[in-house]
Every structure is written in C-alpha cells, then in structure tokens.
Amino acid sequence: MMETKTPKVNEVNEFLEIASDFEDPLEVIRESLSNSYDAGAESVTISIKSRPDGSKIVIEDDGQGMSESDLESFFDLGNSTKNDPEIDSIGYKGHGTKIFYKSEKIVVDSARDGTNIHAEMDRPWEKLNNRTLPEYEVAKRTTTSDGTRIEVTGFKSGRGFSPESLTYNKIEHYLKWKTLAGSTKYHFHPDEFREMEIVVELDDEIDDSQDKLVTNNKLEFPSEQLNPGDGQYPESRMCKHYGPHTIDVEAENGDTTQLEIVGMVGGKETRDELPTYGRHSTQFGIWLAKDHIKVERLNEAISHDNEFIHFFFIANSQDIELSANREKIRNKSSAIYQAIEEDLNYFLSKIAADPWFKDYLQQRRVAELNRKAKSQQKSIEEREAIVTERTRFEPSNQTEVMLGLERSNRQGAKPTITVEDFDLGADVNALVEQNDRLYGCSVHQELTDHFEADKPLESISKIVCWEIGDQDKLREYARNGYHGGSVEFDLENNRIIYRNGTEYTVHVVEVSSRFE
Amino acid sequence: MVGHEVIGGGDYDEYFDGIMYSVGSLTDYNISRERYEDYISEPVKNREGFENFNGTLFLDSGGFKFLGGHGLDGSNFEVEIDQEKVYEIQDKMGGDILVNLDRPIAPSDDYDARVEKARQTAENITEFLDLSDGTRSARFLTLHGYNYSMLDTFLNEIDKIVGASRVHDEFDGIALGSLVPMKDNKTNLIDAIQDCREILRDWKFDDLPLHVLGISSTAIPLLAAVGADSFDSSSYLHSAINGKYATSLVSTKSLSEVDFSHCNCPVCSNDELVYRMQGNARYQKDVLGPVAMHNLIIQKREVAKIRDCIRSPGTEALVDYLEHTLGDHKSLRRFTHRVVNESLGGYF
C-alpha cells in the first residue's frame, strides 16, 4: 500500500540560511531603499550608529505604511506581497527584510490610513541560533501621518559594517552602484519615475567628515565634455553620454525582451566625479541590470582592444533572473541571456567605432606622446648640462667609444684606426682598419668590462676601450686565470697575452690616451 | 534569349539589364581564328537570339590580360593588341560603354613603375579619344591607384599628355581598376573608393559616375555607401562553380545543405531546376547553371534594395540596411561601423 508524505521544511534553518545569505551588511540599506520606494515614499532617512553591542540602524520613510499582511510579509519568509512583477516594485521574493534578523531587537512602526501598527521582536538572531523561531508582538494605535520607521538594534555587523570601515564615501558608492539610488529608470520612463530623496546619517564616531549624505534615486552621469581640455591629460575630463537606447532583443527560441541601455565614456577625471570609492577597474565597464539596478558586469561585451575602464554602461532587462541576494544572474544559460549578450556586444561595437571615441583614444595617445617628448626634452636638457660642464669628451657607452676613436683620428692621433663596421650586439663588436688591415674588436668603456662581460679573447684582435679601468681587477684575472687559460696584461706595450694551449695576443686601444 | 533552355526556359531578362564583357576574354576558351572572327563580325545586339536584349553592354579593354606585351592567344592564331585593335573590337561588338586600353598597377609596383604605366595609359587615352571621336557609345576613363596620392600621380600623368579638360569633356564616366588583388581586404577597398571620390572632387570630375572594376558581393553595400555607383561581378558564377548557394549577399550554403523551399526566386520555384540542383543531372553545368542563376538573382535583388535605400531621403534606410545585413556578421561589423561613421553621418 502506498503512503503519501509531505516534505518538511525546517523553518528555523531556513531563516538562518536566508539571513546568512546576505553577506554584505550594507545590503540592509539596499533592502530598505527598495521597500521604501515600493511604499511610494518621497523621502527616506537611514541613520546608523555605532554601539558596543552592534550597530543601531534606523530607517524612516514617508511612504504608505504597512498593512497587517504587509507586516506579516516583513517578518515571514517567502511570503512577499509584491508577487506581481507588473507592479512597479523591486523586491518580490520576501527574502530581503530577513537580514534584519541578524540583530538584538527589531522595532517596526508603520502607519497608514490613520492607524499605526507597532511590532517588536526581541533577540531574533540569538533565538534562531538556539533553534527557536522568534516571535513578535503587535499593537495598534491611531495616528495622523503615514510612514514607516524600522529600528534595528544590535545589528550583527560584519567587517563591511564596522565603524572603522564605514564612511559616507563608501556608502555613497554602495548606494549608486548597488541600490536603487543608482537607478537608471528615469532615463527610460520619466513619466513613471518617482523621485525619492535618500538621506544617510552616520554617527560622528563612524564618520564625522560631513553631517549627512543627501542623494536621490537617479544615476546621474558627469556632464558631457566632448572636446579635450588643457594640460598634460587633456582627455581626462572628456565625456560623452550615450542613450537612452531601447533595443528589442529576440532569442533563437523566440523569447523576447527589451534591453534598455544608457551610459557614458569618459576619462579618469570624469569618472572620479562619480562616487567611485576605490579602483575604477572593479566599478566601470558594462553592467547588466534588473529593475534598473546594476547586478553584474559583462565586460566581455567590449572587444578586448578597447579597455572597459573607459566605459560605464548600464543595460537593463527585466528578463534576467537574479539569485536571492540579487548579487548574481542565474539564467546565464538561457537563450534570452545569450541574445542579450549578443545584442549588447553589437551595440557596444558601435560605441567603440564612434569617431568621438576614436578621437578620445587619440587624444590619450597624443597626450602620452607629448608627455614622453617632454620627459625626453628634460633628459636632453640634463644631457646638455653634462656636456657643457665636462672639460673634455667622455663617452658614456660603447657607441660613444667608437665616436671617440674616430674623433682621435681627426685630431691626428697615430696610428689611424678607422671603424669600418659596428654591431653592438655581437661578441666581436667592430671591424676596424689599421694600416690596410681589418681587425675584429671588442668595444668597451673600460677594459675591465670585457672580462666582466665574460667575453672570449680568442676571437678578437683588439679591445677598444676608453680607459683601462680598475687595474686591480685585471690583476685578479691575471692571478686566477680566465676561461681556463692564463692571461697576462702587458699594458705598457698595450697588449694582453692569453694562453690556453695556444697563445693569443690581443692589442688594447685605450682611446682616451690617444688625445694626450 | 540565347541559352534560356539551359536554365529551364524561364524568362530571366530582368536580371540581365547590364552585361560586362572584356576584350581580353575573347580567346579564353582557346577558340579558333574562325570563331574569333565570327565573334567580332557583327554587334552583339544584332546577333540572332539577342534581338530582344536591350540591356547595357559594358566592354572592358582587359588591359590586365595584355600586361607584358601579351596579345590575344587563340588555338591557331595570335592577335597583337594595342589601343587601336582594342577599340576596333569594342566597336565591332557594339558596346554601349567602352573603356580605354589601360595598364593596371600591381601592389608590388614601385613609384616609377606606376608612373610609367600611367604614362602608357595616358598615351592610349589620347588614341582612344581620337579613334572613338563621334561614337554613340559612352566612354569611361580607367583610373588606377589604391589611395589619394597614387590616384593624384596617375591623373597628373594623364593631364600632362591628354589634358584634364579634354578628359572631362570627352569621358562619360570613371572606371576604377587594379583593386582585384585586394578584393578580400575591405579596409583597403574602402580607402580606395573614398580617396577616389575625393580626388574626383578635387579634379572636378565628380559629376562623372564611378564604376568599380571587378569587385563585388559583400563589398557592394560598403562601397556603394562610400560613393561607388556601379560594379561588375562574376562572384555569382564562381560561387556556383564551387558549389556555393547564396542565401544573402554575405552568406552562402553548401549546395548539399540547402532547403530550396526557403527561396522564392524563379529558379528555386521551378521544380525541374530544384531537382537538378539537388544533383540530379548528368553534367555539372546542369546542376550548377541554375545555382549561378539563383546566386545572380540574390545579388541583383540586394543591389535593388541598396538602390532603393540610396534613393530614399536621408541616410537612415541605408544605415538600417547595412546594420541588418553586414552588421550581423562579426567579421564585417567594423567595416559597417566605419562607413556609417565616415560616410553616412554616424550612429550617435
């Protein structure tokens, strides 16, 4: 006989799991903003205070407060009231608010239509970890204004939320890159778009560099500047906006979506006008977005010879699917995602071919060449100073030793030794002519260089050097032998005698002495 | 129409509104003197079977075949070729558009070699204009060069010997040659056509139509977009010989993979021809003949679309056409972007 069984859910574990899924505590802010926006708020204030037993976070908005069932959804798991994706709302999984469970206490006051619902939950995180499902108490009273206030005490801050690492700068970057504060919706749907003021207040102990941060829910690009500026980096403040463009995408299986693309190309100074916080390489490029909130980058959409760092594009599609914590796209193997990738690639190939972009790259290149020329000019000036200050010609490399040799000929030095062939990279650097005969030479600034370079003696007839160098070094070679043979420096007669079974004589031409 | 039985007896006149032929090709099939003399015995349009042909007959000189002093080589005879002989043949065949005997350049030619060829071409031009004085045919001047400076050098040589004003007054069009060796390098082709348009403006020849000799298929939309007015193409034939069936201007399929029901052209709508294209014929010509005809129809249809796009106001239609044809091919995308940006006003 067959028996019917129902799969069980361990509710406590589920809550623990979901709350833990939100790795970055800044996600509290993201969830709050999405909720406030969904409640139709025009203004939301988030204040964060550092406390010894964890952070205290207060989120307050003027949107329509929660109904009783909304409040249940707030505390329940997987019971979102925002299940209709057609409605202009952002979260609809019912997971987001569960991040608040990582705290000592949650107090919610939410007012609508003259009634305020007050709810309190004590020690949720501790209870969950003790395998108990935390409960909350609800009370109602009358009120005159709408709005919601959520107070989370003793929030278990991870590293990202600890007072020493949290700053206005970091939060602003997070807001504009990861939350609806960086929404690109107003570019595409100005009629549907509702502007929301976002205020963040940090305890002075956390960051006292400003009173508060005030922004809105729009990603605004730095102003356009199509022409290069002055100075060493003329391209640095160049900026061009692209879009908004809406592209109809059709996948091979017939699925369709709309891709809403807006973006800019800009130099470093332009990009610095955005709250970047940190390295541009992790923030710029091509972002895929859902609900007009950036999710993941797809820098491969730009061909490799165009560095993605100059680009900041957001391509939104409501048909990309997100993981529970909104950090990843999970339908990458679907036909529609592939089609999005393909069409985005095509669109960006047009940007990369835009004459303005080419001009921008050209400005960069020319500026770089100018900087190089300037530094070369500087090095010319330095070299000029050396030439002017010295009392006589002094070679600083092997080629100049050769020029010195020719110069000594012109000034009447005897015997005349002319350079017929010179190859800096070869063991035998030069062929010189003396009394109608050619000799293979090794050329050095100092005679000792030949031995330090470990070059052979058998294959050359002469070593041409500017000076002899450290004679004690030569004596050491004479004492210890060289390349398995013995070497004798007869410098009075300008010669080296090398014996390794055969005897070789190498003539030394000390060029400096030819000027005496 | 002559040869219509090979392609199943259908009426394909509309696809033969222009024919390009080269004097240099007369003896391609190792013909005998008798056959040769027959070929040039009366104008093409007077011959039996061509009475109803009212398309344009473009007769190229075939200069590239005669480089190095070669003439026409038949099976049992040779004809020495010079400007006078070429014109005589063009005249006898009754061409509507005639081209002077030219000396095409090669990528390996140095400056002096190119100048010498330009000088020889210039001398031919003088003779060509004298010989053809009073002709009812249109006369096209051949130009050779890959960029502005080369074309300028070429025109300077022509100017020295012929005179720019005579060139302008007596020629009806320009034919840009020597591009065949770079037919697969679209960057160079676009450069050449753009520069040619520019030099024609600077020499005040820009009221003359520009024909591009020997370049076709995927390059057509790009070159049309940068200012070429006409093309001649045998790629429809070459593709067919290699068993390639055109599905668009830029893509082909191997004959064995084709689903003929996807095409509505008269060839693919004819059961007998489809049966043959499926390999059911004794001779390859009967298999591939219809394929060539199909390929030509595809090319002609695309050219007609391009023409419509050019005629429609603004550049939007042509940009749209380029985007949806070449733009879809990754390898052709950058050329599309280039001509859109440089000649059609850009995307942004």
CSV table of N, CA and C in Angstrom, one decimal, chain A residues 26-114:
chain,number,residue,atom,x,y,z
A,26,LEU,N,25.9,45.9,4.2
A,26,LEU,CA,25.3,47.1,3.5
A,26,LEU,C,24.0,46.8,2.8
A,27,GLU,N,23.8,45.5,2.6
A,27,GLU,CA,22.5,45.1,2.0
A,27,GLU,C,21.3,45.5,2.7
A,28,VAL,N,21.4,45.8,4.0
A,28,VAL,CA,20.3,46.4,4.8
A,28,VAL,C,19.8,47.6,4.1
A,29,ILE,N,20.8,48.4,3.7
A,29,ILE,CA,20.4,49.7,3.1
A,29,ILE,C,19.7,49.4,1.8
A,30,ARG,N,20.2,48.5,1.0
A,30,ARG,CA,19.6,48.2,-0.3
A,30,ARG,C,18.2,47.8,-0.1
A,31,GLU,N,18.0,46.9,0.8
A,31,GLU,CA,16.6,46.3,1.0
A,31,GLU,C,15.7,47.4,1.5
A,32,SER,N,16.2,48.3,2.4
A,32,SER,CA,15.3,49.3,3.0
A,32,SER,C,14.9,50.3,1.9
A,33,LEU,N,15.9,50.7,1.0
A,33,LEU,CA,15.5,51.6,0.0
A,33,LEU,C,14.5,51.0,-1.0
A,34,SER,N,14.7,49.8,-1.3
A,34,SER,CA,13.7,49.2,-2.2
A,34,SER,C,12.3,49.1,-1.6
A,35,ASN,N,12.3,48.8,-0.3
A,35,ASN,CA,11.0,48.7,0.4
A,35,ASN,C,10.3,50.1,0.5
A,36,SER,N,11.1,51.1,0.8
A,36,SER,CA,10.6,52.5,0.9
A,36,SER,C,10.1,53.0,-0.5
A,37,TYR,N,10.8,52.6,-1.5
A,37,TYR,CA,10.4,53.0,-2.9
A,37,TYR,C,9.1,52.3,-3.2
A,38,ASP,N,9.0,51.0,-2.9
A,38,ASP,CA,7.8,50.3,-3.2
A,38,ASP,C,6.6,50.8,-2.4
A,39,ALA,N,6.9,51.5,-1.2
A,39,ALA,CA,5.8,52.0,-0.4
A,39,ALA,C,5.4,53.4,-0.9
A,40,GLY,N,6.0,53.9,-2.0
A,40,GLY,CA,5.7,55.2,-2.5
A,40,GLY,C,6.3,56.3,-1.8
A,41,ALA,N,7.4,56.1,-1.0
A,41,ALA,CA,8.0,57.2,-0.2
A,41,ALA,C,8.6,58.2,-1.1
A,42,GLU,N,8.6,59.5,-0.6
A,42,GLU,CA,9.3,60.5,-1.3
A,42,GLU,C,10.6,60.8,-0.7
A,43,SER,N,10.7,60.3,0.6
A,43,SER,CA,11.9,60.6,1.3
A,43,SER,C,12.2,59.4,2.2
A,44,VAL,N,13.5,59.1,2.3
A,44,VAL,CA,13.8,58.0,3.3
A,44,VAL,C,15.1,58.4,4.0
A,45,THR,N,15.2,58.2,5.3
A,45,THR,CA,16.4,58.5,6.0
A,45,THR,C,16.9,57.3,6.7
A,46,ILE,N,18.2,57.1,6.6
A,46,ILE,CA,18.8,55.9,7.2
A,46,ILE,C,19.8,56.4,8.1
A,47,SER,N,19.7,56.1,9.4
A,47,SER,CA,20.8,56.5,10.3
A,47,SER,C,21.4,55.3,11.0
A,48,ILE,N,22.7,55.4,11.1
A,48,ILE,CA,23.5,54.3,11.6
A,48,ILE,C,24.4,54.8,12.7
A,49,LYS,N,24.2,54.1,13.8
A,49,LYS,CA,25.0,54.5,15.0
A,49,LYS,C,25.9,53.3,15.4
A,50,SER,N,27.0,53.6,15.9
A,50,SER,CA,27.9,52.5,16.4
A,50,SER,C,27.6,52.3,17.9
A,51,ARG,N,27.4,51.1,18.3
A,51,ARG,CA,27.1,50.8,19.7
A,51,ARG,C,28.0,49.6,20.0
A,52,PRO,N,28.4,49.5,21.3
A,52,PRO,CA,29.3,48.4,21.7
A,52,PRO,C,28.7,47.0,21.4
A,53,ASP,N,27.4,46.9,21.5
A,53,ASP,CA,26.7,45.6,21.2
A,53,ASP,C,26.2,45.4,19.8
A,54,GLY,N,26.9,46.1,18.9
A,54,GLY,CA,26.4,46.1,17.5
A,54,GLY,C,25.8,47.4,17.0
A,55,SER,N,25.6,47.5,15.7
A,55,SER,CA,25.1,48.8,15.2
A,55,SER,C,23.7,49.0,15.5
A,56,LYS,N,23.3,50.3,15.6
A,56,LYS,CA,21.9,50.6,15.6
A,56,LYS,C,21.5,51.3,14.3
A,57,ILE,N,20.5,50.7,13.7
A,57,ILE,CA,20.1,51.2,12.4
A,57,ILE,C,18.6,51.7,12.5
A,58,VAL,N,18.4,52.9,12.0
A,58,VAL,CA,17.0,53.4,12.0
A,58,VAL,C,16.7,53.8,10.5
A,59,ILE,N,15.6,53.2,10.0
A,59,ILE,CA,15.2,53.6,8.6
A,59,ILE,C,13.8,54.1,8.7
A,60,GLU,N,13.7,55.3,8.2
A,60,GLU,CA,12.4,56.0,8.3
A,60,GLU,C,12.0,56.6,7.0
A,61,ASP,N,10.7,56.3,6.6
A,61,ASP,CA,10.3,56.9,5.3
A,61,ASP,C,8.9,57.4,5.4
A,62,ASP,N,8.5,58.2,4.4
A,62,ASP,CA,7.1,58.8,4.4
A,62,ASP,C,6.2,58.1,3.5
A,63,GLY,N,6.5,56.9,3.1
A,63,GLY,CA,5.6,56.2,2.2
A,63,GLY,C,4.4,55.7,2.9
A,64,GLN,N,3.6,55.0,2.1
A,64,GLN,CA,2.4,54.4,2.8
A,64,GLN,C,2.8,53.3,3.7
A,65,GLY,N,2.3,53.3,4.9
A,65,GLY,CA,2.8,52.3,5.9
A,65,GLY,C,2.3,50.9,5.5
A,66,MET,N,2.7,49.9,6.3
A,66,MET,CA,2.3,48.5,6.0
A,66,MET,C,0.9,48.2,6.6
A,67,SER,N,0.3,47.4,5.9
A,67,SER,CA,-1.0,46.8,6.4
A,67,SER,C,-0.6,45.6,7.3
A,68,GLU,N,-1.5,45.0,7.9
A,68,GLU,CA,-1.2,43.9,8.8
A,68,GLU,C,-0.5,42.8,8.0
A,69,SER,N,-1.1,42.5,6.8
A,69,SER,CA,-0.5,41.5,6.0
A,69,SER,C,0.9,41.8,5.5
A,70,ASP,N,1.1,43.2,5.2
A,70,ASP,CA,2.4,43.6,4.8
A,70,ASP,C,3.4,43.3,5.9
A,71,LEU,N,3.0,43.6,7.1
A,71,LEU,CA,3.8,43.4,8.3
A,71,LEU,C,4.2,41.9,8.4
A,72,GLU,N,3.2,41.1,8.2
A,72,GLU,CA,3.5,39.7,8.2
A,72,GLU,C,4.5,39.3,7.2
A,73,SER,N,4.4,39.9,6.0
A,73,SER,CA,5.4,39.6,5.0
A,73,SER,C,6.7,40.0,5.4
A,74,PHE,N,6.7,41.2,6.1
A,74,PHE,CA,8.0,41.7,6.6
A,74,PHE,C,8.8,40.7,7.4
A,75,PHE,N,8.0,40.0,8.3
A,75,PHE,CA,8.7,39.1,9.2
A,75,PHE,C,8.7,37.6,8.6
A,76,ASP,N,7.7,37.3,7.7
A,76,ASP,CA,7.6,36.0,7.2
A,76,ASP,C,8.7,35.7,6.1
A,77,LEU,N,8.9,34.4,5.8
A,77,LEU,CA,9.8,34.1,4.8
A,77,LEU,C,9.1,33.6,3.6
A,78,GLY,N,9.5,34.1,2.4
A,78,GLY,CA,8.9,33.7,1.1
A,78,GLY,C,7.5,34.1,1.0
A,79,ASN,N,7.0,35.1,1.7
A,79,ASN,CA,5.6,35.5,1.6
A,79,ASN,C,5.5,37.0,1.3
A,80,SER,N,6.1,37.3,0.1
A,80,SER,CA,6.1,38.7,-0.3
A,80,SER,C,4.7,39.1,-0.8
A,81,THR,N,4.3,40.4,-0.5
A,81,THR,CA,3.1,40.9,-1.1
A,81,THR,C,3.4,41.5,-2.4
A,82,LYS,N,4.6,41.4,-2.9
A,82,LYS,CA,5.0,42.0,-4.2
A,82,LYS,C,5.2,41.0,-5.2
A,83,ASN,N,4.2,40.1,-5.3
A,83,ASN,CA,4.4,39.0,-6.2
A,83,ASN,C,4.1,39.3,-7.7
A,84,ASP,N,3.5,40.4,-7.9
A,84,ASP,CA,3.1,40.8,-9.3
A,84,ASP,C,4.2,41.6,-9.9
A,85,PRO,N,5.0,41.0,-10.8
A,85,PRO,CA,6.1,41.7,-11.4
A,85,PRO,C,5.7,42.9,-12.2
A,86,GLU,N,4.4,43.0,-12.6
A,86,GLU,CA,3.9,44.1,-13.4
A,86,GLU,C,3.8,45.4,-12.5
A,87,ILE,N,3.6,45.2,-11.2
A,87,ILE,CA,3.6,46.3,-10.4
A,87,ILE,C,5.0,46.9,-10.2
A,88,ASP,N,5.1,48.2,-10.2
A,88,ASP,CA,6.4,48.8,-10.1
A,88,ASP,C,7.0,48.6,-8.7
A,89,SER,N,7.5,47.5,-8.5
A,89,SER,CA,8.2,47.2,-7.2
A,89,SER,C,9.4,46.4,-7.5
A,90,ILE,N,10.3,46.4,-6.5
A,90,ILE,CA,11.6,45.9,-6.8
A,90,ILE,C,11.8,44.5,-6.2
A,91,GLY,N,11.6,44.3,-4.9
A,91,GLY,CA,11.8,43.0,-4.4
A,91,GLY,C,10.5,42.2,-4.5
A,92,TYR,N,10.5,41.0,-4.8
A,92,TYR,CA,9.3,40.2,-4.7
A,92,TYR,C,9.5,38.8,-4.3
A,93,LYS,N,10.6,38.5,-3.6
A,93,LYS,CA,10.9,37.2,-3.1
A,93,LYS,C,10.5,37.0,-1.6
A,94,GLY,N,10.5,38.1,-0.9
A,94,GLY,CA,10.2,38.0,0.5
A,94,GLY,C,11.4,37.6,1.3
A,95,HIS,N,12.6,37.8,0.7
A,95,HIS,CA,13.8,37.4,1.4
A,95,HIS,C,14.5,38.6,2.1
A,96,GLY,N,14.4,39.8,1.4
A,96,GLY,CA,15.3,40.9,1.7
A,96,GLY,C,15.3,41.3,3.2
A,97,THR,N,14.1,41.5,3.8
A,97,THR,CA,14.0,42.0,5.1
A,97,THR,C,14.5,41.1,6.2
A,98,LYS,N,14.7,39.8,5.8
A,98,LYS,CA,15.2,38.8,6.8
A,98,LYS,C,16.6,39.1,7.3
A,99,ILE,N,17.3,40.0,6.5
A,99,ILE,CA,18.6,40.4,7.0
A,99,ILE,C,18.5,41.1,8.4
A,100,PHE,N,17.4,41.7,8.7
A,100,PHE,CA,17.2,42.4,10.0
A,100,PHE,C,17.2,41.4,11.1
A,101,TYR,N,17.0,40.1,10.8
A,101,TYR,CA,17.0,39.1,11.9
A,101,TYR,C,18.4,39.0,12.6
A,102,LYS,N,19.4,39.5,11.9
A,102,LYS,CA,20.8,39.4,12.5
A,102,LYS,C,21.0,40.5,13.5
A,103,SER,N,20.1,40.6,14.5
A,103,SER,CA,20.2,41.7,15.4
A,103,SER,C,19.7,41.3,16.8
A,104,GLU,N,19.7,42.3,17.7
A,104,GLU,CA,19.2,42.1,19.1
A,104,GLU,C,17.8,42.4,19.2
A,105,LYS,N,17.3,43.4,18.4
A,105,LYS,CA,15.9,43.7,18.5
A,105,LYS,C,15.5,44.4,17.2
A,106,ILE,N,14.2,44.1,16.8
A,106,ILE,CA,13.6,44.8,15.7
A,106,ILE,C,12.3,45.5,16.2
A,107,VAL,N,12.3,46.8,15.9
A,107,VAL,CA,11.0,47.5,16.3
A,107,VAL,C,10.5,48.2,15.0
A,108,VAL,N,9.3,47.9,14.6
A,108,VAL,CA,8.7,48.5,13.4
A,108,VAL,C,7.5,49.3,13.8
A,109,ASP,N,7.4,50.6,13.3
A,109,ASP,CA,6.2,51.4,13.4
A,109,ASP,C,5.8,51.7,12.0
A,110,SER,N,4.6,51.4,11.7
A,110,SER,CA,4.2,51.6,10.3
A,110,SER,C,2.8,52.1,10.3
A,111,ALA,N,2.6,53.3,9.7
A,111,ALA,CA,1.3,54.0,9.8
A,111,ALA,C,0.7,54.2,8.4
A,112,ARG,N,-0.6,53.9,8.3
A,112,ARG,CA,-1.4,54.2,7.1
A,112,ARG,C,-2.8,54.4,7.4
A,113,ASP,N,-3.5,55.2,6.7
A,113,ASP,CA,-4.9,55.4,6.9
A,113,ASP,C,-5.3,55.7,8.4
A,114,GLY,N,-4.5,56.4,9.1
A,114,GLY,CA,-4.8,56.8,10.5
A,114,GLY,C,-4.5,55.7,11.5
